PDB file of C-alpha atoms in Angstrom:
ATOM      1  CA  MET A   1       0.187  -0.039   0.096  1.00 69.00           C
ATOM      2  CA  PRO A   2       1.483   3.507  -0.917  1.00 83.00           C
ATOM      3  CA  PHE A   3       2.259   5.972   1.839  1.00 96.00           C
ATOM      4  CA  ASP A   4      -0.949   7.848   2.410  1.00 97.00           C
ATOM      5  CA  PRO A   5      -0.143  11.267   4.333  1.00 97.00           C
ATOM      6  CA  ASP A   6      -3.789  12.231   4.918  1.00 97.00           C
ATOM      7  CA  ARG A   7      -4.227   9.355   7.396  1.00 97.00           C
ATOM      8  CA  VAL A   8      -1.375  10.307   9.706  1.00 98.00           C
ATOM      9  CA  THR A   9      -2.018  12.161  12.898  1.00 98.00           C
ATOM     10  CA  THR A  10       0.674  10.815  15.141  1.00 98.00           C
ATOM     11  CA  VAL A  11       4.674  10.178  14.187  1.00 98.00           C
ATOM     12  CA  THR A  12       6.488   7.825  16.309  1.00 98.00           C
ATOM     13  CA  PHE A  13      10.150   7.429  16.313  1.00 98.00           C
ATOM     14  CA  ASP A  14      12.647   4.756  17.017  1.00 98.00           C
ATOM     15  CA  SER A  15      15.588   5.966  19.180  1.00 97.00           C
ATOM     16  CA  TYR A  16      18.869   4.248  18.521  1.00 96.00           C
ATOM     17  CA  SER A  17      20.174   4.365  14.944  1.00 95.00           C
ATOM     18  CA  THR A  18      17.130   6.534  14.140  1.00 98.00           C
ATOM     19  CA  ILE A  19      17.417   9.563  16.704  1.00 98.00           C
ATOM     20  CA  VAL A  20      21.045   8.888  18.094  1.00 97.00           C
ATOM     21  CA  ASP A  21      23.959   7.239  16.297  1.00 94.00           C
ATOM     22  CA  VAL A  22      25.118   4.050  18.150  1.00 91.00           C
ATOM     23  CA  GLU A  23      28.248   4.072  15.768  1.00 86.00           C
ATOM     24  CA  ALA A  24      29.445   6.786  18.374  1.00 81.00           C
ATOM     25  CA  ALA A  25      29.717   3.981  20.792  1.00 83.00           C
ATOM     26  CA  GLN A  26      33.144   3.263  19.105  1.00 85.00           C
ATOM     27  CA  LYS A  27      34.669   6.265  20.754  1.00 87.00           C
ATOM     28  CA  ALA A  28      34.153   4.796  24.137  1.00 88.00           C
ATOM     29  CA  LEU A  29      35.867   1.546  23.033  1.00 92.00           C
ATOM     30  CA  ALA A  30      38.711   3.339  21.375  1.00 90.00           C
ATOM     31  CA  ASP A  31      40.675   4.027  24.565  1.00 85.00           C
ATOM     32  CA  ARG A  32      40.584   0.416  25.534  1.00 87.00           C
ATOM     33  CA  VAL A  33      40.283  -1.740  22.419  1.00 89.00           C
ATOM     34  CA  ASP A  34      43.142  -1.622  19.654  1.00 88.00           C
ATOM     35  CA  ASP A  35      40.422  -2.200  16.700  1.00 90.00           C
ATOM     36  CA  PRO A  36      37.249  -0.924  18.231  1.00 93.00           C
ATOM     37  CA  ARG A  37      35.011  -1.218  15.044  1.00 92.00           C
ATOM     38  CA  PRO A  38      34.595  -5.069  14.972  1.00 94.00           C
ATOM     39  CA  VAL A  39      33.854  -5.060  18.693  1.00 95.00           C
ATOM     40  CA  SER A  40      31.155  -2.173  18.351  1.00 92.00           C
ATOM     41  CA  ARG A  41      29.448  -3.910  15.475  1.00 91.00           C
ATOM     42  CA  LEU A  42      29.532  -7.246  17.225  1.00 95.00           C
ATOM     43  CA  TRP A  43      28.081  -5.575  20.526  1.00 95.00           C
ATOM     44  CA  ARG A  44      25.301  -3.904  18.370  1.00 93.00           C
ATOM     45  CA  SER A  45      24.329  -7.109  16.400  1.00 94.00           C
ATOM     46  CA  ARG A  46      24.366  -9.310  19.657  1.00 97.00           C
ATOM     47  CA  SER A  47      22.187  -6.833  21.705  1.00 96.00           C
ATOM     48  CA  LEU A  48      19.574  -7.109  18.955  1.00 96.00           C
ATOM     49  CA  ALA A  49      19.737 -10.693  18.690  1.00 97.00           C
ATOM     50  CA  TYR A  50      19.247 -10.954  22.529  1.00 98.00           C
ATOM     51  CA  THR A  51      15.922  -8.945  22.210  1.00 98.00           C
ATOM     52  CA  PHE A  52      14.702 -11.303  19.290  1.00 97.00           C
ATOM     53  CA  LEU A  53      15.696 -14.342  21.409  1.00 98.00           C
ATOM     54  CA  ALA A  54      14.180 -13.227  24.337  1.00 98.00           C
ATOM     55  CA  ASN A  55      10.795 -12.564  22.661  1.00 98.00           C
ATOM     56  CA  GLN A  56      10.629 -16.306  21.796  1.00 97.00           C
ATOM     57  CA  ILE A  57      11.865 -17.856  25.135  1.00 98.00           C
ATOM     58  CA  ASP A  58      10.266 -15.528  27.586  1.00 97.00           C
ATOM     59  CA  ALA A  59      13.658 -14.381  28.949  1.00 97.00           C
ATOM     60  CA  TYR A  60      13.021 -10.451  29.186  1.00 98.00           C
ATOM     61  CA  LYS A  61      15.320  -8.247  30.681  1.00 97.00           C
ATOM     62  CA  PRO A  62      15.510  -4.426  30.592  1.00 97.00           C
ATOM     63  CA  PHE A  63      17.562  -3.361  27.510  1.00 97.00           C
ATOM     64  CA  TYR A  64      20.248  -1.767  29.468  1.00 96.00           C
ATOM     65  CA  GLU A  65      21.104  -5.139  30.962  1.00 97.00           C
ATOM     66  CA  MET A  66      21.044  -7.026  27.618  1.00 97.00           C
ATOM     67  CA  ASN A  67      23.220  -4.256  26.185  1.00 96.00           C
ATOM     68  CA  ARG A  68      25.687  -4.908  28.856  1.00 97.00           C
ATOM     69  CA  ASP A  69      25.514  -8.764  28.292  1.00 97.00           C
ATOM     70  CA  ALA A  70      26.244  -8.161  24.761  1.00 97.00           C
ATOM     71  CA  LEU A  71      28.984  -5.880  25.307  1.00 97.00           C
ATOM     72  CA  GLN A  72      30.683  -8.351  27.431  1.00 97.00           C
ATOM     73  CA  TYR A  73      30.160 -11.089  24.843  1.00 97.00           C
ATOM     74  CA  ALA A  74      31.860  -8.764  22.213  1.00 97.00           C
ATOM     75  CA  LEU A  75      34.665  -8.112  24.628  1.00 96.00           C
ATOM     76  CA  ASP A  76      35.155 -11.928  25.097  1.00 96.00           C
ATOM     77  CA  VAL A  77      35.056 -12.809  21.362  1.00 97.00           C
ATOM     78  CA  HIS A  78      37.755 -10.207  20.661  1.00 95.00           C
ATOM     79  CA  GLY A  79      39.979 -11.192  23.773  1.00 95.00           C
ATOM     80  CA  VAL A  80      39.525  -7.789  25.547  1.00 93.00           C
ATOM     81  CA  ASP A  81      40.450  -8.207  29.313  1.00 92.00           C
ATOM     82  CA  ILE A  82      39.309  -5.143  30.987  1.00 92.00           C
ATOM     83  CA  THR A  83      37.548  -4.538  34.495  1.00 94.00           C
ATOM     84  CA  THR A  84      33.787  -4.364  35.226  1.00 94.00           C
ATOM     85  CA  GLU A  85      34.140  -0.922  35.974  1.00 94.00           C
ATOM     86  CA  GLU A  86      35.815  -0.022  32.558  1.00 94.00           C
ATOM     87  CA  ARG A  87      33.075  -2.183  30.888  1.00 94.00           C
ATOM     88  CA  ASP A  88      30.381  -0.136  32.607  1.00 94.00           C
ATOM     89  CA  GLU A  89      32.080   2.967  31.630  1.00 93.00           C
ATOM     90  CA  ILE A  90      31.828   1.854  27.886  1.00 93.00           C
ATOM     91  CA  LEU A  91      28.234   1.056  28.369  1.00 93.00           C
ATOM     92  CA  ALA A  92      27.344   4.351  29.786  1.00 92.00           C
ATOM     93  CA  VAL A  93      27.936   5.885  26.410  1.00 91.00           C
ATOM     94  CA  TYR A  94      24.300   4.786  25.635  1.00 91.00           C
ATOM     95  CA  HIS A  95      23.108   7.981  27.774  1.00 91.00           C
ATOM     96  CA  GLU A  96      24.941  10.309  25.762  1.00 91.00           C
ATOM     97  CA  LEU A  97      25.005   9.266  22.087  1.00 93.00           C
ATOM     98  CA  ASP A  98      25.485  11.785  19.111  1.00 93.00           C
ATOM     99  CA  VAL A  99      22.478  13.055  17.694  1.00 96.00           C
ATOM    100  CA  PHE A 100      21.999  12.954  13.888  1.00 97.00           C
ATOM    101  CA  ASP A 101      22.018  16.324  12.371  1.00 96.00           C
ATOM    102  CA  ASP A 102      18.697  16.332  10.845  1.00 97.00           C
ATOM    103  CA  VAL A 103      16.871  15.185  14.123  1.00 98.00           C
ATOM    104  CA  ARG A 104      16.112  18.468  16.012  1.00 97.00           C
ATOM    105  CA  ASP A 105      15.178  20.576  13.022  1.00 97.00           C
ATOM    106  CA  GLY A 106      13.071  17.665  11.235  1.00 97.00           C
ATOM    107  CA  MET A 107      11.142  17.022  14.342  1.00 98.00           C
ATOM    108  CA  ASN A 108      10.624  20.620  15.208  1.00 97.00           C
ATOM    109  CA  LYS A 109       8.886  21.054  11.702  1.00 97.00           C
ATOM    110  CA  LEU A 110       6.554  18.279  12.278  1.00 98.00           C
ATOM    111  CA  TYR A 111       5.806  19.673  15.776  1.00 98.00           C
ATOM    112  CA  ASP A 112       4.994  22.881  14.403  1.00 97.00           C
ATOM    113  CA  ALA A 113       2.970  21.323  11.662  1.00 97.00           C
ATOM    114  CA  GLY A 114       0.564  19.879  14.440  1.00 97.00           C
ATOM    115  CA  TYR A 115       1.636  16.328  14.594  1.00 98.00           C
ATOM    116  CA  ASP A 116       1.884  14.497  18.092  1.00 98.00           C
ATOM    117  CA  LEU A 117       5.443  13.026  18.341  1.00 98.00           C
ATOM    118  CA  TYR A 118       6.419  10.011  20.385  1.00 98.00           C
ATOM    119  CA  VAL A 119       9.503   7.861  20.791  1.00 98.00           C
ATOM    120  CA  VAL A 120       8.839   4.179  20.714  1.00 98.00           C
ATOM    121  CA  SER A 121      11.855   2.090  21.656  1.00 98.00           C
ATOM    122  CA  ASN A 122      13.276  -1.193  23.090  1.00 98.00           C
ATOM    123  CA  GLY A 123      15.300   1.042  25.454  1.00 97.00           C
ATOM    124  CA  ASN A 124      14.210   0.979  29.245  1.00 96.00           C
ATOM    125  CA  PRO A 125      12.865   4.318  30.656  1.00 97.00           C
ATOM    126  CA  GLU A 126      15.912   5.362  32.251  1.00 96.00           C
ATOM    127  CA  MET A 127      17.808   5.208  28.890  1.00 96.00           C
ATOM    128  CA  LEU A 128      15.172   7.039  26.987  1.00 97.00           C
ATOM    129  CA  ASP A 129      14.985   9.788  29.707  1.00 97.00           C
ATOM    130  CA  SER A 130      18.661  10.424  29.193  1.00 96.00           C
ATOM    131  CA  MET A 131      18.586  10.192  25.609  1.00 96.00           C
ATOM    132  CA  VAL A 132      15.817  12.604  25.138  1.00 97.00           C
ATOM    133  CA  ASP A 133      17.673  15.082  27.526  1.00 96.00           C
ATOM    134  CA  PHE A 134      20.892  14.635  25.748  1.00 94.00           C
ATOM    135  CA  ALA A 135      19.249  15.094  22.459  1.00 95.00           C
ATOM    136  CA  GLY A 136      17.333  18.296  23.322  1.00 96.00           C
ATOM    137  CA  ILE A 137      14.113  16.972  22.110  1.00 97.00           C
ATOM    138  CA  GLY A 138      12.030  16.800  25.379  1.00 96.00           C
ATOM    139  CA  GLY A 139      10.014  19.889  24.377  1.00 97.00           C
ATOM    140  CA  LEU A 140       8.898  18.408  21.083  1.00 98.00           C
ATOM    141  CA  LEU A 141       7.791  14.892  22.565  1.00 98.00           C
ATOM    142  CA  GLU A 142       4.432  14.038  23.926  1.00 98.00           C
ATOM    143  CA  ASP A 143       6.069  11.121  25.585  1.00 98.00           C
ATOM    144  CA  THR A 144       8.269   8.000  25.210  1.00 98.00           C
ATOM    145  CA  VAL A 145       6.909   4.459  24.915  1.00 98.00           C
ATOM    146  CA  SER A 146       9.190   1.696  26.378  1.00 98.00           C
ATOM    147  CA  ALA A 147       9.341  -2.023  25.532  1.00 98.00           C
ATOM    148  CA  ASP A 148       9.837  -2.317  29.409  1.00 98.00           C
ATOM    149  CA  GLU A 149       5.954  -1.263  30.022  1.00 98.00           C
ATOM    150  CA  ILE A 150       5.082  -4.604  28.435  1.00 98.00           C
ATOM    151  CA  GLU A 151       8.319  -6.588  28.621  1.00 98.00           C
ATOM    152  CA  THR A 152       8.272  -7.464  25.181  1.00 98.00           C
ATOM    153  CA  PHE A 153      10.677  -6.114  22.280  1.00 98.00           C
ATOM    154  CA  LYS A 154      10.474  -5.124  18.625  1.00 98.00           C
ATOM    155  CA  PRO A 155       9.336  -6.334  16.140  1.00 98.00           C
ATOM    156  CA  ALA A 156       6.677  -7.979  18.227  1.00 98.00           C
ATOM    157  CA  ALA A 157       3.190  -6.696  17.204  1.00 98.00           C
ATOM    158  CA  GLU A 158       2.294  -6.162  20.916  1.00 98.00           C
ATOM    159  CA  LEU A 159       4.540  -3.386  21.363  1.00 98.00           C
ATOM    160  CA  TYR A 160       3.245  -1.521  18.519  1.00 98.00           C
ATOM    161  CA  ARG A 161      -0.358  -2.012  19.469  1.00 98.00           C
ATOM    162  CA  HIS A 162       0.531  -0.818  23.130  1.00 98.00           C
ATOM    163  CA  ALA A 163       2.161   2.263  21.674  1.00 98.00           C
ATOM    164  CA  ALA A 164      -1.145   3.019  19.627  1.00 98.00           C
ATOM    165  CA  ASP A 165      -3.007   2.503  23.007  1.00 98.00           C
ATOM    166  CA  ARG A 166      -0.558   4.866  25.009  1.00 98.00           C
ATOM    167  CA  THR A 167      -0.695   7.620  22.251  1.00 97.00           C
ATOM    168  CA  SER A 168      -4.526   7.362  22.203  1.00 97.00           C
ATOM    169  CA  THR A 169      -4.338   6.873  18.474  1.00 98.00           C
ATOM    170  CA  GLU A 170      -5.879   4.617  15.807  1.00 98.00           C
ATOM    171  CA  ILE A 171      -2.817   2.511  14.720  1.00 98.00           C
ATOM    172  CA  GLY A 172      -3.363   3.119  11.185  1.00 97.00           C
ATOM    173  CA  GLU A 173      -2.934   6.588  11.778  1.00 98.00           C
ATOM    174  CA  ILE A 174       0.467   6.347  13.108  1.00 98.00           C
ATOM    175  CA  ALA A 175       3.711   6.668  10.776  1.00 98.00           C
ATOM    176  CA  HIS A 176       6.654   5.052  12.430  1.00 98.00           C
ATOM    177  CA  VAL A 177       9.849   6.277  11.490  1.00 98.00           C
ATOM    178  CA  THR A 178      12.826   3.964  12.084  1.00 98.00           C
ATOM    179  CA  ALA A 179      16.229   3.241  10.495  1.00 98.00           C
ATOM    180  CA  GLY A 180      15.743  -0.506  11.424  1.00 97.00           C
ATOM    181  CA  TYR A 181      14.466  -2.674   8.727  1.00 97.00           C
ATOM    182  CA  PHE A 182      12.943  -5.209  11.334  1.00 97.00           C
ATOM    183  CA  ASP A 183      11.321  -2.201  12.809  1.00 98.00           C
ATOM    184  CA  VAL A 184       9.754  -1.156   9.669  1.00 98.00           C
ATOM    185  CA  TYR A 185       8.428  -4.515   9.289  1.00 98.00           C
ATOM    186  CA  GLY A 186       6.971  -4.997  12.816  1.00 98.00           C
ATOM    187  CA  ALA A 187       5.285  -1.565  12.621  1.00 98.00           C
ATOM    188  CA  MET A 188       3.723  -2.364   9.208  1.00 98.00           C
ATOM    189  CA  HIS A 189       2.721  -5.813  10.358  1.00 98.00           C
ATOM    190  CA  ALA A 190       0.901  -4.297  13.364  1.00 98.00           C
ATOM    191  CA  GLY A 191      -1.091  -1.634  11.173  1.00 98.00           C
ATOM    192  CA  MET A 192       1.213   1.391  11.391  1.00 98.00           C
ATOM    193  CA  GLN A 193       2.652   2.941   8.168  1.00 98.00           C
ATOM    194  CA  GLY A 194       6.260   2.243   8.146  1.00 98.00           C
ATOM    195  CA  VAL A 195       8.652   4.795   7.400  1.00 98.00           C
ATOM    196  CA  TRP A 196      12.528   3.835   6.788  1.00 98.00           C
ATOM    197  CA  VAL A 197      15.247   6.457   7.419  1.00 98.00           C
ATOM    198  CA  ASN A 198      17.864   5.439   4.966  1.00 98.00           C
ATOM    199  CA  ARG A 199      20.551   8.210   5.705  1.00 97.00           C
ATOM    200  CA  ASP A 200      23.521   6.315   4.143  1.00 95.00           C
ATOM    201  CA  ASP A 201      21.727   5.287   0.869  1.00 96.00           C
ATOM    202  CA  GLY A 202      22.019   1.658   1.558  1.00 96.00           C
ATOM    203  CA  PRO A 203      19.973  -1.301   0.213  1.00 97.00           C
ATOM    204  CA  TRP A 204      16.660  -2.543   1.811  1.00 98.00           C
ATOM    205  CA  ASP A 205      16.325  -5.889   3.184  1.00 95.00           C
ATOM    206  CA  SER A 206      13.318  -6.705   0.721  1.00 92.00           C
ATOM    207  CA  PHE A 207      12.590 -10.291   1.894  1.00 92.00           C
ATOM    208  CA  ALA A 208       9.057  -9.335   2.986  1.00 94.00           C
ATOM    209  CA  GLY A 209       8.127  -6.411   1.109  1.00 96.00           C
ATOM    210  CA  GLU A 210       8.906  -2.884   0.882  1.00 97.00           C
ATOM    211  CA  PRO A 211       8.438   0.237   3.280  1.00 98.00           C
ATOM    212  CA  ASP A 212       5.496   2.374   3.069  1.00 98.00           C
ATOM    213  CA  LEU A 213       7.913   5.289   2.596  1.00 98.00           C
ATOM    214  CA  THR A 214      11.558   5.869   2.304  1.00 98.00           C
ATOM    215  CA  ILE A 215      13.316   9.012   3.369  1.00 98.00           C
ATOM    216  CA  GLY A 216      16.959  10.111   3.498  1.00 98.00           C
ATOM    217  CA  SER A 217      16.505  12.270   6.636  1.00 97.00           C
ATOM    218  CA  PHE A 218      13.598  13.405   8.873  1.00 97.00           C
ATOM    219  CA  HIS A 219      12.983  16.285   6.567  1.00 96.00           C
ATOM    220  CA  GLY A 220      11.843  14.130   3.965  1.00 96.00           C
ATOM    221  CA  LEU A 221       8.905  12.987   6.016  1.00 96.00           C
ATOM    222  CA  HIS A 222       8.035  16.528   6.764  1.00 95.00           C
ATOM    223  CA  GLU A 223       8.064  17.053   3.008  1.00 95.00           C
ATOM    224  CA  ARG A 224       5.859  14.283   2.114  1.00 95.00           C
ATOM    225  CA  LEU A 225       3.286  14.988   4.985  1.00 94.00           C
ATOM    226  CA  LEU A 226       2.743  18.537   3.851  1.00 86.00           C
TER     227      LEU A 226
END
């Protein structure tokens, strides 16, 4: 189904990789790891894998704890021997990740246009509070919706339906904006319009269809909605 801007009253945003750049976590690794890039990538991929697995085997933990476990695994794989305190210092970077350049201005335009804006994220509430504060977007958001509220991670349909309930919005009136292909599919499966943010002009994972809309930045959504 093609993207229908006339249906949209509420816009929800993913957090990590969409509002803030998880690749910036490499900076926290750089002082302690000779080659931080592969460690950072394994950390991120394992963290996501744990969320997918947790949904299937009822092994929920708050995302910060899963992220910690994933970081420890990545360090172990690459033979990095550091103290628990040093590991936790690296992990804490998730409270102060770099914000993508288009985020504040793009969200501000949507806010000024009258759309209700929310964050819907796997992150637990403490993570989201610090992310919103650091990103400087608190005044633009109605609220944040965390997977922790129902102890279920993306891309389970339950989380998107929960978000619709929390935002008091018909699910078909929500455009969900995310850089994660699995998040696009999850939102669309639940009944939202899925908007893929493709900032690096990469290929789409097309095994199960196409996004309702692809944009290069948050500005692209504003252009399509108005």
